[in-house]
Short mmCIF file of C-alpha atoms in Angstrom, two decimals:
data_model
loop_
_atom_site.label_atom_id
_atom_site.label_comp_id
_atom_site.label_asym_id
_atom_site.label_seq_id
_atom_site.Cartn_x
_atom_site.Cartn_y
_atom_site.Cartn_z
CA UNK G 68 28.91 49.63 5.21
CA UNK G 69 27.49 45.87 6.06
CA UNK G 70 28.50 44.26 8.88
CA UNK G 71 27.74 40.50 8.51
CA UNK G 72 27.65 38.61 11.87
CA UNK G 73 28.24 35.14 12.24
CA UNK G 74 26.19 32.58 13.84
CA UNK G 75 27.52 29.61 15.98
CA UNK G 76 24.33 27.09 16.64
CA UNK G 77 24.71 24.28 19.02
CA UNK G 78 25.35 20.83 16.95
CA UNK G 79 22.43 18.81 17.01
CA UNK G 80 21.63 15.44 15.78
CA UNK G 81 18.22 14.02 15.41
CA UNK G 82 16.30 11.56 13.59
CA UNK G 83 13.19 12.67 12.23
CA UNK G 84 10.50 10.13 11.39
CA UNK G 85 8.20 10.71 8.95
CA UNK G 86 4.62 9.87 9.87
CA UNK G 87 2.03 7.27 8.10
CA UNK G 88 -0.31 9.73 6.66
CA UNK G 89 -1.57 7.41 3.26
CA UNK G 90 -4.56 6.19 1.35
CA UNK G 91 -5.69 2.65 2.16
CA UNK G 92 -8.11 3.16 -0.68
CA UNK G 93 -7.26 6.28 -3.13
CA UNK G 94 -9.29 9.11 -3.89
CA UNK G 95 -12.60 9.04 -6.09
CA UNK G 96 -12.38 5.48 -5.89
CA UNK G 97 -16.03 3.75 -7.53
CA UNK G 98 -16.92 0.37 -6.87
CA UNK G 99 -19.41 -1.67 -7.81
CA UNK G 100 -18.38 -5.32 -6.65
CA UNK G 101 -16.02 -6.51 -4.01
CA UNK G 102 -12.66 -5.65 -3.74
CA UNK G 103 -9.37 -4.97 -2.06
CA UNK G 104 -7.26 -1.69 -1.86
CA UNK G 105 -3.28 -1.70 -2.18
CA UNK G 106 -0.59 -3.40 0.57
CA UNK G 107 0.44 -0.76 2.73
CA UNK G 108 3.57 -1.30 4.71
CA UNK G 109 3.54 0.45 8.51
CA UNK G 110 6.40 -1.33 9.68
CA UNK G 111 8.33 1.99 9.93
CA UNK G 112 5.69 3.72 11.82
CA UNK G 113 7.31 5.28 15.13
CA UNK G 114 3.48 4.61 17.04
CA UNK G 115 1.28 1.77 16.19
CA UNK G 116 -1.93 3.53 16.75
CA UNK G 117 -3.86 4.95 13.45
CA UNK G 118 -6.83 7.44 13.22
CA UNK G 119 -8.08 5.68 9.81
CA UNK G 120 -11.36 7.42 7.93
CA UNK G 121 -13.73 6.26 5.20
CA UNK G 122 -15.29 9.03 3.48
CA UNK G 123 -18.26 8.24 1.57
CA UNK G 124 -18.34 10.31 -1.42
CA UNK G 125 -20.99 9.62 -4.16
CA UNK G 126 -23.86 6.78 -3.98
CA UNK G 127 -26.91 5.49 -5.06
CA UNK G 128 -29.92 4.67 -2.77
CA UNK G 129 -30.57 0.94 -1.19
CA UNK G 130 -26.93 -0.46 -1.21
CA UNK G 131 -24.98 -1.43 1.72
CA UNK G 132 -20.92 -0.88 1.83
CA UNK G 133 -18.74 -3.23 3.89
CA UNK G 134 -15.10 -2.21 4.58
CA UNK G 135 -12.72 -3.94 6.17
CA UNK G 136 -8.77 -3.94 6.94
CA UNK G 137 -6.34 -6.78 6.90
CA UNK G 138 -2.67 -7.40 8.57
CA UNK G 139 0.14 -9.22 7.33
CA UNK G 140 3.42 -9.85 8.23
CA UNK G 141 4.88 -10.20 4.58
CA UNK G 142 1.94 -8.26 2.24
CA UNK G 143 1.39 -11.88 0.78
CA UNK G 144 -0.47 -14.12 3.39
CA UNK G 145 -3.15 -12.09 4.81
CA UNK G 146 -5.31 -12.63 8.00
CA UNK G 147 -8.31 -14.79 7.74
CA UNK G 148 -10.00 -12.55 9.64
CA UNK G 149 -10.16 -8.84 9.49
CA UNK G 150 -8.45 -6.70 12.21
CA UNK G 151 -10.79 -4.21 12.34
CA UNK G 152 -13.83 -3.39 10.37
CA UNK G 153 -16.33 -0.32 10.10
CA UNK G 154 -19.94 -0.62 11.11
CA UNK G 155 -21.97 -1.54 7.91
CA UNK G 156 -22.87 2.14 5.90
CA UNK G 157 -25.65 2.94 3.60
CA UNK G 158 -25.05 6.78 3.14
CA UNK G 159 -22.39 9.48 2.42
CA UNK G 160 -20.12 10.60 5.35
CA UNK G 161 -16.85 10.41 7.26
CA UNK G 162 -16.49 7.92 9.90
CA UNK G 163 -13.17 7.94 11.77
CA UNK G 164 -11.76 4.86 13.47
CA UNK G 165 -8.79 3.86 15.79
CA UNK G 166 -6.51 1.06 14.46
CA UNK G 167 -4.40 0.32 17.24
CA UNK G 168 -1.37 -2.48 15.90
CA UNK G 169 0.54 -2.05 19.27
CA UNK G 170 -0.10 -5.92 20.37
CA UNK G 171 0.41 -7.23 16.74
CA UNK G 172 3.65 -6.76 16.01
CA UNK G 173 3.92 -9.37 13.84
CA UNK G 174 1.14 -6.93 11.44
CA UNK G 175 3.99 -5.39 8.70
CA UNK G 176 1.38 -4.52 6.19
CA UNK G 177 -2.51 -3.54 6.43
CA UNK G 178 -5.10 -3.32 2.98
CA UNK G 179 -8.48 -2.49 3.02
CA UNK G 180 -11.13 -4.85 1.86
CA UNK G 181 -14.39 -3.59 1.06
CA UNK G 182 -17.94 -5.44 -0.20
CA UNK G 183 -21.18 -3.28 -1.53
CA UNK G 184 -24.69 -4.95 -1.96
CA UNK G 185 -27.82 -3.72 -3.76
CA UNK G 186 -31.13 -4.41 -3.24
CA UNK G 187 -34.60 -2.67 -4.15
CA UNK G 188 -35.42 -1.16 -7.69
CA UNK G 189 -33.26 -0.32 -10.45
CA UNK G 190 -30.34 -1.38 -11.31
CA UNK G 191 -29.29 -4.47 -9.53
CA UNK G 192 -25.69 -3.07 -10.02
CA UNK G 193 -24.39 -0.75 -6.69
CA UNK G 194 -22.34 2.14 -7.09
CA UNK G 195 -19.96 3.82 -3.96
CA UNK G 196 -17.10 6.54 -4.59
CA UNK G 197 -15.30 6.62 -1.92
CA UNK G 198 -11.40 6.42 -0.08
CA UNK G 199 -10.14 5.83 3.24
CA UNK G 200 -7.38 7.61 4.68
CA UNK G 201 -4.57 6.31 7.24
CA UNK G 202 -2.88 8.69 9.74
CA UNK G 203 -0.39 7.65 12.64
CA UNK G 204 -1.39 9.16 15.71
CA UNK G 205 1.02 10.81 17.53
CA UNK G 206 2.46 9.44 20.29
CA UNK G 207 1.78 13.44 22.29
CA UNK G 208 -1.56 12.77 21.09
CA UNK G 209 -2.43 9.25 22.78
CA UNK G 210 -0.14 10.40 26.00
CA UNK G 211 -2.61 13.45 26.49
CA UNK G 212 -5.84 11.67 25.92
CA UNK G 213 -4.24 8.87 28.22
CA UNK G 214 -4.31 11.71 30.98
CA UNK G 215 -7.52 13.20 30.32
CA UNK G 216 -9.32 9.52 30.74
CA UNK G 217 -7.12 9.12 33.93
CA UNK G 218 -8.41 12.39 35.22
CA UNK G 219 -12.00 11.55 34.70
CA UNK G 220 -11.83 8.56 36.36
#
């Protein structure tokens, strides 16, 4: 014989937000002039604070690579200036950044913008495969960090 008990759980209600975890630029993306990656909207994002990384993933020697991100409040009219921008990078690798959007508010939507130059022999024509990833940070995340700077100071 089976017995079968049943279970009573406590009633629980909870909203669960889903984190920003995106591509500002997509995967295997190869560039060889200026350009701009798709409007991605963070207005739902629970924390403002973004661990974004560009991942260098194929190139040819003496070129430069230039990325930048934009805000907007509607994904139309963007910045004039960007709101935050990697150092300049000539080789393959990741390089993580902090975007931290908690004192725009008015920022709905961020794109990448990127810019490559060539110089040298060859081909006057440069060549980067590459993407750059967006993450929200957890909030856990920045409160623990938060206390470990404290502590050292």
């Amino acid at each position: 014989m089976i017995s079968i008990a049943k279970l009573s759980l406590p009633q629980f209600s909870a909203t669960i937000l889903a984190m920003i975890d995106t591509f500002l630029v997509p995967e295997k993306t190869v560039v060889n002039a200026k350009g701009d990656g798709p409007a991605i909207d963070v207005s739902s994002a629970a924390n403002r604070v973004f661990l974004l990384t560009l991942n260098i993933t194929n190139i040819i020697e003496q070129q430069s690579l230039d990325v930048s991100i934009f805000g907007s409040a509607d994904g139309a009219a963007w910045s004039p200036k960007p709101i935050m921008m990697f150092p300049q990078k000539f080789y393959r690798a990741q390089h993580p950044m902090l975007l931290d959007l908690t004192a725009h508010s008015e920022i709905k939507f961020v794109r990448a913008h990127w810019e490559v130059n060539r110089w040298g022999r060859g081909t006057e024509t440069p060549m980067f495969e590459f993407h750059v990833t967006m993450r929200e940070v957890p909030t856990e995340i920045l409160k623990e960090a938060a206390a470990e700077v404290k502590a050292l100071a």
